[in-house]
Every structure is written in structure tokens, then in C-alpha cells.
PDB file of N, CA, C and O in Angstrom:
ATOM      1  N   MET A   1      82.109 112.477  18.507  1.00  0.00           N
ATOM      2  CA  MET A   1      82.394 113.242  19.704  1.00  0.00           C
ATOM      3  C   MET A   1      82.126 112.365  20.923  1.00  0.00           C
ATOM      4  O   MET A   1      81.073 111.763  21.034  1.00  0.00           O
ATOM      5  N   THR A   2      83.071 112.306  21.806  1.00  0.00           N
ATOM      6  CA  THR A   2      82.955 111.501  23.018  1.00  0.00           C
ATOM      7  C   THR A   2      82.766 112.424  24.212  1.00  0.00           C
ATOM      8  O   THR A   2      83.503 113.407  24.361  1.00  0.00           O
ATOM      9  N   THR A   3      81.778 112.112  25.028  1.00  0.00           N
ATOM     10  CA  THR A   3      81.519 112.907  26.215  1.00  0.00           C
ATOM     11  C   THR A   3      81.839 112.065  27.443  1.00  0.00           C
ATOM     12  O   THR A   3      81.303 110.973  27.608  1.00  0.00           O
ATOM     13  N   ALA A   4      82.727 112.564  28.264  1.00  0.00           N
ATOM     14  CA  ALA A   4      83.084 111.852  29.494  1.00  0.00           C
ATOM     15  C   ALA A   4      82.108 112.252  30.589  1.00  0.00           C
ATOM     16  O   ALA A   4      81.770 113.427  30.743  1.00  0.00           O
ATOM     17  N   ILE A   5      81.647 111.270  31.324  1.00  0.00           N
ATOM     18  CA  ILE A   5      80.750 111.536  32.442  1.00  0.00           C
ATOM     19  C   ILE A   5      81.579 111.483  33.717  1.00  0.00           C
ATOM     20  O   ILE A   5      82.228 110.481  34.006  1.00  0.00           O
ATOM     21  N   ARG A   6      81.569 112.573  34.422  1.00  0.00           N
ATOM     22  CA  ARG A   6      82.361 112.661  35.652  1.00  0.00           C
ATOM     23  C   ARG A   6      81.526 112.189  36.825  1.00  0.00           C
ATOM     24  O   ARG A   6      80.470 112.742  37.116  1.00  0.00           O
ATOM     25  N   LYS A   7      82.007 111.159  37.491  1.00  0.00           N
ATOM     26  CA  LYS A   7      81.335 110.674  38.684  1.00  0.00           C
ATOM     27  C   LYS A   7      81.917 111.404  39.887  1.00  0.00           C
ATOM     28  O   LYS A   7      83.111 111.704  39.902  1.00  0.00           O
ATOM     29  N   PRO A   8      81.091 111.700  40.899  1.00  0.00           N
ATOM     30  CA  PRO A   8      81.630 112.368  42.076  1.00  0.00           C
ATOM     31  C   PRO A   8      82.659 111.466  42.772  1.00  0.00           C
ATOM     32  O   PRO A   8      82.438 110.286  42.959  1.00  0.00           O
ATOM     33  N   VAL A   9      83.782 112.049  43.083  1.00  0.00           N
ATOM     34  CA  VAL A   9      84.834 111.307  43.755  1.00  0.00           C
ATOM     35  C   VAL A   9      84.712 111.568  45.254  1.00  0.00           C
ATOM     36  O   VAL A   9      84.756 112.711  45.691  1.00  0.00           O
ATOM     37  N   LEU A  10      84.513 110.509  45.998  1.00  0.00           N
ATOM     38  CA  LEU A  10      84.427 110.653  47.440  1.00  0.00           C
ATOM     39  C   LEU A  10      85.832 110.599  48.007  1.00  0.00           C
ATOM     40  O   LEU A  10      86.641 109.785  47.593  1.00  0.00           O
ATOM     41  N   ASN A  11      86.108 111.463  48.924  1.00  0.00           N
ATOM     42  CA  ASN A  11      87.415 111.470  49.569  1.00  0.00           C
ATOM     43  C   ASN A  11      87.290 110.688  50.867  1.00  0.00           C
ATOM     44  O   ASN A  11      86.912 111.236  51.890  1.00  0.00           O
ATOM     45  N   PRO A  12      87.577 109.389  50.825  1.00  0.00           N
ATOM     46  CA  PRO A  12      87.354 108.569  52.013  1.00  0.00           C
ATOM     47  C   PRO A  12      88.203 109.000  53.193  1.00  0.00           C
ATOM     48  O   PRO A  12      87.800 108.854  54.333  1.00  0.00           O
ATOM     49  N   SER A  13      89.355 109.588  52.937  1.00  0.00           N
ATOM     50  CA  SER A  13      90.200 109.981  54.052  1.00  0.00           C
ATOM     51  C   SER A  13      89.534 111.096  54.866  1.00  0.00           C
ATOM     52  O   SER A  13      89.587 111.084  56.089  1.00  0.00           O
ATOM     53  N   LYS A  14      88.908 112.061  54.210  1.00  0.00           N
ATOM     54  CA  LYS A  14      88.219 113.140  54.943  1.00  0.00           C
ATOM     55  C   LYS A  14      86.970 112.612  55.635  1.00  0.00           C
ATOM     56  O   LYS A  14      86.678 112.992  56.759  1.00  0.00           O
ATOM     57  N   ALA A  15      86.229 111.735  54.980  1.00  0.00           N
ATOM     58  CA  ALA A  15      85.030 111.167  55.593  1.00  0.00           C
ATOM     59  C   ALA A  15      85.407 110.305  56.796  1.00  0.00           C
ATOM     60  O   ALA A  15      84.768 110.377  57.854  1.00  0.00           O
ATOM     61  N   GLU A  16      86.444 109.505  56.652  1.00  0.00           N
ATOM     62  CA  GLU A  16      86.908 108.680  57.771  1.00  0.00           C
ATOM     63  C   GLU A  16      87.429 109.558  58.897  1.00  0.00           C
ATOM     64  O   GLU A  16      87.200 109.279  60.070  1.00  0.00           O
ATOM     65  N   GLN A  17      88.122 110.620  58.540  1.00  0.00           N
ATOM     66  CA  GLN A  17      88.648 111.541  59.544  1.00  0.00           C
ATOM     67  C   GLN A  17      87.500 112.196  60.313  1.00  0.00           C
ATOM     68  O   GLN A  17      87.567 112.339  61.526  1.00  0.00           O
ATOM     69  N   ALA A  18      86.440 112.569  59.618  1.00  0.00           N
ATOM     70  CA  ALA A  18      85.278 113.173  60.266  1.00  0.00           C
ATOM     71  C   ALA A  18      84.633 112.184  61.239  1.00  0.00           C
ATOM     72  O   ALA A  18      84.261 112.547  62.358  1.00  0.00           O
ATOM     73  N   GLN A  19      84.520 110.921  60.831  1.00  0.00           N
ATOM     74  CA  GLN A  19      83.939 109.907  61.707  1.00  0.00           C
ATOM     75  C   GLN A  19      84.807 109.669  62.933  1.00  0.00           C
ATOM     76  O   GLN A  19      84.299 109.545  64.051  1.00  0.00           O
ATOM     77  N   GLN A  20      86.115 109.644  62.752  1.00  0.00           N
ATOM     78  CA  GLN A  20      87.026 109.442  63.876  1.00  0.00           C
ATOM     79  C   GLN A  20      86.963 110.610  64.851  1.00  0.00           C
ATOM     80  O   GLN A  20      86.948 110.419  66.069  1.00  0.00           O
ATOM     81  N   GLU A  21      86.938 111.826  64.317  1.00  0.00           N
ATOM     82  CA  GLU A  21      86.855 113.006  65.179  1.00  0.00           C
ATOM     83  C   GLU A  21      85.547 113.035  65.948  1.00  0.00           C
ATOM     84  O   GLU A  21      85.511 113.388  67.125  1.00  0.00           O
ATOM     85  N   PHE A  22      84.448 112.651  65.291  1.00  0.00           N
ATOM     86  CA  PHE A  22      83.161 112.616  65.973  1.00  0.00           C
ATOM     87  C   PHE A  22      83.167 111.578  67.087  1.00  0.00           C
ATOM     88  O   PHE A  22      82.662 111.827  68.177  1.00  0.00           O
ATOM     89  N   ALA A  23      83.766 110.422  66.838  1.00  0.00           N
ATOM     90  CA  ALA A  23      83.842 109.373  67.858  1.00  0.00           C
ATOM     91  C   ALA A  23      84.651 109.850  69.059  1.00  0.00           C
ATOM     92  O   ALA A  23      84.245 109.637  70.214  1.00  0.00           O
ATOM     93  N   LYS A  24      85.773 110.538  68.817  1.00  0.00           N
ATOM     94  CA  LYS A  24      86.587 111.069  69.924  1.00  0.00           C
ATOM     95  C   LYS A  24      85.820 112.138  70.699  1.00  0.00           C
ATOM     96  O   LYS A  24      85.844 112.170  71.920  1.00  0.00           O
ATOM     97  N   LEU A  25      85.131 113.002  69.943  1.00  0.00           N
ATOM     98  CA  LEU A  25      84.368 114.077  70.565  1.00  0.00           C
ATOM     99  C   LEU A  25      83.241 113.516  71.425  1.00  0.00           C
ATOM    100  O   LEU A  25      83.046 113.943  72.559  1.00  0.00           O
ATOM    101  N   LEU A  26      82.523 112.550  70.902  1.00  0.00           N
ATOM    102  CA  LEU A  26      81.432 111.928  71.635  1.00  0.00           C
ATOM    103  C   LEU A  26      81.939 111.229  72.887  1.00  0.00           C
ATOM    104  O   LEU A  26      81.336 111.326  73.955  1.00  0.00           O
ATOM    105  N   SER A  27      83.059 110.562  72.771  1.00  0.00           N
ATOM    106  CA  SER A  27      83.653 109.863  73.905  1.00  0.00           C
ATOM    107  C   SER A  27      84.051 110.828  75.016  1.00  0.00           C
ATOM    108  O   SER A  27      83.757 110.598  76.192  1.00  0.00           O
ATOM    109  N   SER A  28      84.719 111.912  74.665  1.00  0.00           N
ATOM    110  CA  SER A  28      85.166 112.862  75.691  1.00  0.00           C
ATOM    111  C   SER A  28      84.014 113.675  76.267  1.00  0.00           C
ATOM    112  O   SER A  28      83.993 113.979  77.461  1.00  0.00           O
ATOM    113  N   ALA A  29      83.033 114.022  75.444  1.00  0.00           N
ATOM    114  CA  ALA A  29      81.915 114.837  75.922  1.00  0.00           C
ATOM    115  C   ALA A  29      80.926 114.037  76.765  1.00  0.00           C
ATOM    116  O   ALA A  29      80.221 114.604  77.596  1.00  0.00           O
ATOM    117  N   SER A  30      80.867 112.737  76.558  1.00  0.00           N
ATOM    118  CA  SER A  30      79.912 111.939  77.333  1.00  0.00           C
ATOM    119  C   SER A  30      80.530 111.391  78.617  1.00  0.00           C
ATOM    120  O   SER A  30      79.895 110.607  79.316  1.00  0.00           O
ATOM    121  N   ALA A  31      81.738 111.821  78.929  1.00  0.00           N
ATOM    122  CA  ALA A  31      82.392 111.384  80.164  1.00  0.00           C
ATOM    123  C   ALA A  31      81.760 112.097  81.360  1.00  0.00           C
ATOM    124  O   ALA A  31      81.305 113.243  81.259  1.00  0.00           O
ATOM    125  N   ARG A  32      81.727 111.416  82.461  1.00  0.00           N
ATOM    126  CA  ARG A  32      81.172 111.992  83.678  1.00  0.00           C
ATOM    127  C   ARG A  32      81.978 113.224  84.067  1.00  0.00           C
ATOM    128  O   ARG A  32      83.202 113.226  84.026  1.00  0.00           O
ATOM    129  N   GLY A  33      81.283 114.278  84.411  1.00  0.00           N
ATOM    130  CA  GLY A  33      81.936 115.512  84.825  1.00  0.00           C
ATOM    131  C   GLY A  33      82.097 116.538  83.715  1.00  0.00           C
ATOM    132  O   GLY A  33      82.533 117.648  83.967  1.00  0.00           O
ATOM    133  N   PHE A  34      81.770 116.183  82.485  1.00  0.00           N
ATOM    134  CA  PHE A  34      81.866 117.151  81.390  1.00  0.00           C
ATOM    135  C   PHE A  34      80.631 118.023  81.395  1.00  0.00           C
ATOM    136  O   PHE A  34      79.503 117.533  81.413  1.00  0.00           O
ATOM    137  N   HIS A  35      80.838 119.330  81.394  1.00  0.00           N
ATOM    138  CA  HIS A  35      79.753 120.307  81.296  1.00  0.00           C
ATOM    139  C   HIS A  35      80.162 121.305  80.224  1.00  0.00           C
ATOM    140  O   HIS A  35      81.229 121.899  80.301  1.00  0.00           O
ATOM    141  N   GLY A  36      79.347 121.461  79.208  1.00  0.00           N
ATOM    142  CA  GLY A  36      79.676 122.410  78.156  1.00  0.00           C
ATOM    143  C   GLY A  36      79.041 122.019  76.832  1.00  0.00           C
ATOM    144  O   GLY A  36      78.047 121.306  76.793  1.00  0.00           O
ATOM    145  N   THR A  37      79.659 122.500  75.764  1.00  0.00           N
ATOM    146  CA  THR A  37      79.156 122.197  74.422  1.00  0.00           C
ATOM    147  C   THR A  37      80.292 121.624  73.578  1.00  0.00           C
ATOM    148  O   THR A  37      81.463 121.898  73.824  1.00  0.00           O
ATOM    149  N   ALA A  38      79.901 120.843  72.586  1.00  0.00           N
ATOM    150  CA  ALA A  38      80.882 120.257  71.677  1.00  0.00           C
ATOM    151  C   ALA A  38      80.237 120.158  70.301  1.00  0.00           C
ATOM    152  O   ALA A  38      79.034 119.929  70.190  1.00  0.00           O
ATOM    153  N   GLY A  39      81.032 120.340  69.267  1.00  0.00           N
ATOM    154  CA  GLY A  39      80.470 120.252  67.923  1.00  0.00           C
ATOM    155  C   GLY A  39      81.539 120.107  66.859  1.00  0.00           C
ATOM    156  O   GLY A  39      82.698 120.416  67.084  1.00  0.00           O
ATOM    157  N   ILE A  40      81.109 119.620  65.717  1.00  0.00           N
ATOM    158  CA  ILE A  40      81.971 119.497  64.547  1.00  0.00           C
ATOM    159  C   ILE A  40      81.285 120.223  63.392  1.00  0.00           C
ATOM    160  O   ILE A  40      80.089 120.046  63.168  1.00  0.00           O
ATOM    161  N   THR A  41      82.058 121.024  62.692  1.00  0.00           N
ATOM    162  CA  THR A  41      81.555 121.726  61.520  1.00  0.00           C
ATOM    163  C   THR A  41      82.309 121.225  60.306  1.00  0.00           C
ATOM    164  O   THR A  41      83.534 121.177  60.308  1.00  0.00           O
ATOM    165  N   LEU A  42      81.564 120.821  59.289  1.00  0.00           N
ATOM    166  CA  LEU A  42      82.163 120.376  58.039  1.00  0.00           C
ATOM    167  C   LEU A  42      81.991 121.462  56.997  1.00  0.00           C
ATOM    168  O   LEU A  42      80.888 121.945  56.774  1.00  0.00           O
ATOM    169  N   SER A  43      83.075 121.856  56.352  1.00  0.00           N
ATOM    170  CA  SER A  43      82.995 122.770  55.214  1.00  0.00           C
ATOM    171  C   SER A  43      82.969 121.905  53.961  1.00  0.00           C
ATOM    172  O   SER A  43      83.902 121.152  53.707  1.00  0.00           O
ATOM    173  N   ILE A  44      81.888 122.019  53.199  1.00  0.00           N
ATOM    174  CA  ILE A  44      81.700 121.166  52.033  1.00  0.00           C
ATOM    175  C   ILE A  44      81.580 122.033  50.790  1.00  0.00           C
ATOM    176  O   ILE A  44      80.884 123.046  50.793  1.00  0.00           O
ATOM    177  N   GLN A  45      82.284 121.632  49.759  1.00  0.00           N
ATOM    178  CA  GLN A  45      82.222 122.351  48.496  1.00  0.00           C
ATOM    179  C   GLN A  45      82.025 121.338  47.381  1.00  0.00           C
ATOM    180  O   GLN A  45      82.814 120.394  47.248  1.00  0.00           O
ATOM    181  N   ASP A  46      80.969 121.504  46.624  1.00  0.00           N
ATOM    182  CA  ASP A  46      80.653 120.641  45.490  1.00  0.00           C
ATOM    183  C   ASP A  46      80.604 119.167  45.901  1.00  0.00           C
ATOM    184  O   ASP A  46      81.073 118.290  45.193  1.00  0.00           O
ATOM    185  N   GLY A  47      80.057 118.910  47.089  1.00  0.00           N
ATOM    186  CA  GLY A  47      79.898 117.539  47.561  1.00  0.00           C
ATOM    187  C   GLY A  47      81.130 116.924  48.193  1.00  0.00           C
ATOM    188  O   GLY A  47      81.124 115.750  48.519  1.00  0.00           O
ATOM    189  N   HIS A  48      82.174 117.713  48.376  1.00  0.00           N
ATOM    190  CA  HIS A  48      83.421 117.200  48.952  1.00  0.00           C
ATOM    191  C   HIS A  48      83.720 117.915  50.264  1.00  0.00           C
ATOM    192  O   HIS A  48      83.591 119.137  50.348  1.00  0.00           O
ATOM    193  N   ILE A  49      84.147 117.161  51.245  1.00  0.00           N
ATOM    194  CA  ILE A  49      84.528 117.750  52.529  1.00  0.00           C
ATOM    195  C   ILE A  49      85.869 118.459  52.343  1.00  0.00           C
ATOM    196  O   ILE A  49      86.847 117.844  51.927  1.00  0.00           O
ATOM    197  N   GLN A  50      85.892 119.736  52.644  1.00  0.00           N
ATOM    198  CA  GLN A  50      87.112 120.523  52.506  1.00  0.00           C
ATOM    199  C   GLN A  50      87.855 120.649  53.836  1.00  0.00           C
ATOM    200  O   GLN A  50      89.060 120.477  53.884  1.00  0.00           O
ATOM    201  N   HIS A  51      87.098 120.988  54.901  1.00  0.00           N
ATOM    202  CA  HIS A  51      87.712 121.240  56.198  1.00  0.00           C
ATOM    203  C   HIS A  51      86.826 120.691  57.305  1.00  0.00           C
ATOM    204  O   HIS A  51      85.604 120.643  57.166  1.00  0.00           O
ATOM    205  N   LEU A  52      87.461 120.331  58.408  1.00  0.00           N
ATOM    206  CA  LEU A  52      86.761 119.931  59.626  1.00  0.00           C
ATOM    207  C   LEU A  52      87.135 120.913  60.718  1.00  0.00           C
ATOM    208  O   LEU A  52      88.308 121.269  60.852  1.00  0.00           O
ATOM    209  N   LYS A  53      86.156 121.334  61.488  1.00  0.00           N
ATOM    210  CA  LYS A  53      86.419 122.185  62.646  1.00  0.00           C
ATOM    211  C   LYS A  53      85.793 121.515  63.858  1.00  0.00           C
ATOM    212  O   LYS A  53      84.612 121.176  63.835  1.00  0.00           O
ATOM    213  N   VAL A  54      86.580 121.314  64.889  1.00  0.00           N
ATOM    214  CA  VAL A  54      86.107 120.682  66.110  1.00  0.00           C
ATOM    215  C   VAL A  54      86.121 121.737  67.213  1.00  0.00           C
ATOM    216  O   VAL A  54      87.149 122.370  67.455  1.00  0.00           O
ATOM    217  N   ASN A  55      84.965 121.932  67.861  1.00  0.00           N
ATOM    218  CA  ASN A  55      84.846 122.901  68.951  1.00  0.00           C
ATOM    219  C   ASN A  55      84.439 122.185  70.229  1.00  0.00           C
ATOM    220  O   ASN A  55      83.485 121.410  70.225  1.00  0.00           O
ATOM    221  N   VAL A  56      85.157 122.482  71.295  1.00  0.00           N
ATOM    222  CA  VAL A  56      84.783 121.980  72.610  1.00  0.00           C
ATOM    223  C   VAL A  56      84.852 123.154  73.566  1.00  0.00           C
ATOM    224  O   VAL A  56      85.887 123.848  73.634  1.00  0.00           O
ATOM    225  N   GLU A  57      83.766 123.406  74.250  1.00  0.00           N
ATOM    226  CA  GLU A  57      83.713 124.505  75.210  1.00  0.00           C
ATOM    227  C   GLU A  57      83.287 123.926  76.547  1.00  0.00           C
ATOM    228  O   GLU A  57      82.182 123.390  76.679  1.00  0.00           O
ATOM    229  N   ARG A  58      84.164 124.002  77.520  1.00  0.00           N
ATOM    230  CA  ARG A  58      83.875 123.439  78.845  1.00  0.00           C
ATOM    231  C   ARG A  58      83.485 124.544  79.811  1.00  0.00           C
ATOM    232  O   ARG A  58      84.070 125.618  79.801  1.00  0.00           O
ATOM    233  N   MET A  59      82.515 124.246  80.640  1.00  0.00           N
ATOM    234  CA  MET A  59      82.140 125.162  81.709  1.00  0.00           C
ATOM    235  C   MET A  59      82.886 124.734  82.972  1.00  0.00           C
ATOM    236  O   MET A  59      82.980 123.538  83.278  1.00  0.00           O
ATOM    237  N   VAL A  60      83.421 125.680  83.677  1.00  0.00           N
ATOM    238  CA  VAL A  60      84.100 125.406  84.938  1.00  0.00           C
ATOM    239  C   VAL A  60      83.090 125.628  86.045  1.00  0.00           C
ATOM    240  O   VAL A  60      82.503 126.701  86.160  1.00  0.00           O
ATOM    241  N   ARG A  61      82.868 124.588  86.824  1.00  0.00           N
ATOM    242  CA  ARG A  61      81.873 124.690  87.901  1.00  0.00           C
ATOM    243  C   ARG A  61      82.558 124.764  89.219  1.00  0.00           C
ATOM    244  O   ARG A  61      83.540 124.238  89.500  1.00  0.00           O
TER     245      ARG A  61
END
């Protein structure tokens, strides 16, 4: 009897996409004149990134 060992498969495209989105978010939120909140939410299932949600909320002064 042969037992296959399943190694976790990393989805580099989702991880790279998350890093790129965070870099864009950080760049735009740290610009002079930005007032508000910004965040990224990762939906993860069984160690894999399923979805990315990017939220930016600006305050008008």
C-alpha cells in the first residue's frame, strides 16, 4: 500500500497579488492630505488565500 503525502500548495499569484495591493494601498494612504482608514482583508481557507478585499475610507475635511 502506497500513501501519498500531500504538501501544501502555495498559490504564489494570490500571495503576490496581496503584496502588490498592500504596496499600492500603503503608497496612496501615506500620501500627504490623506485622512481616513485603509485595510486589506484576506479570506483564507485551509492555508490558501481565497479572496482579497481592499477597503479605503476617506474623510472629507
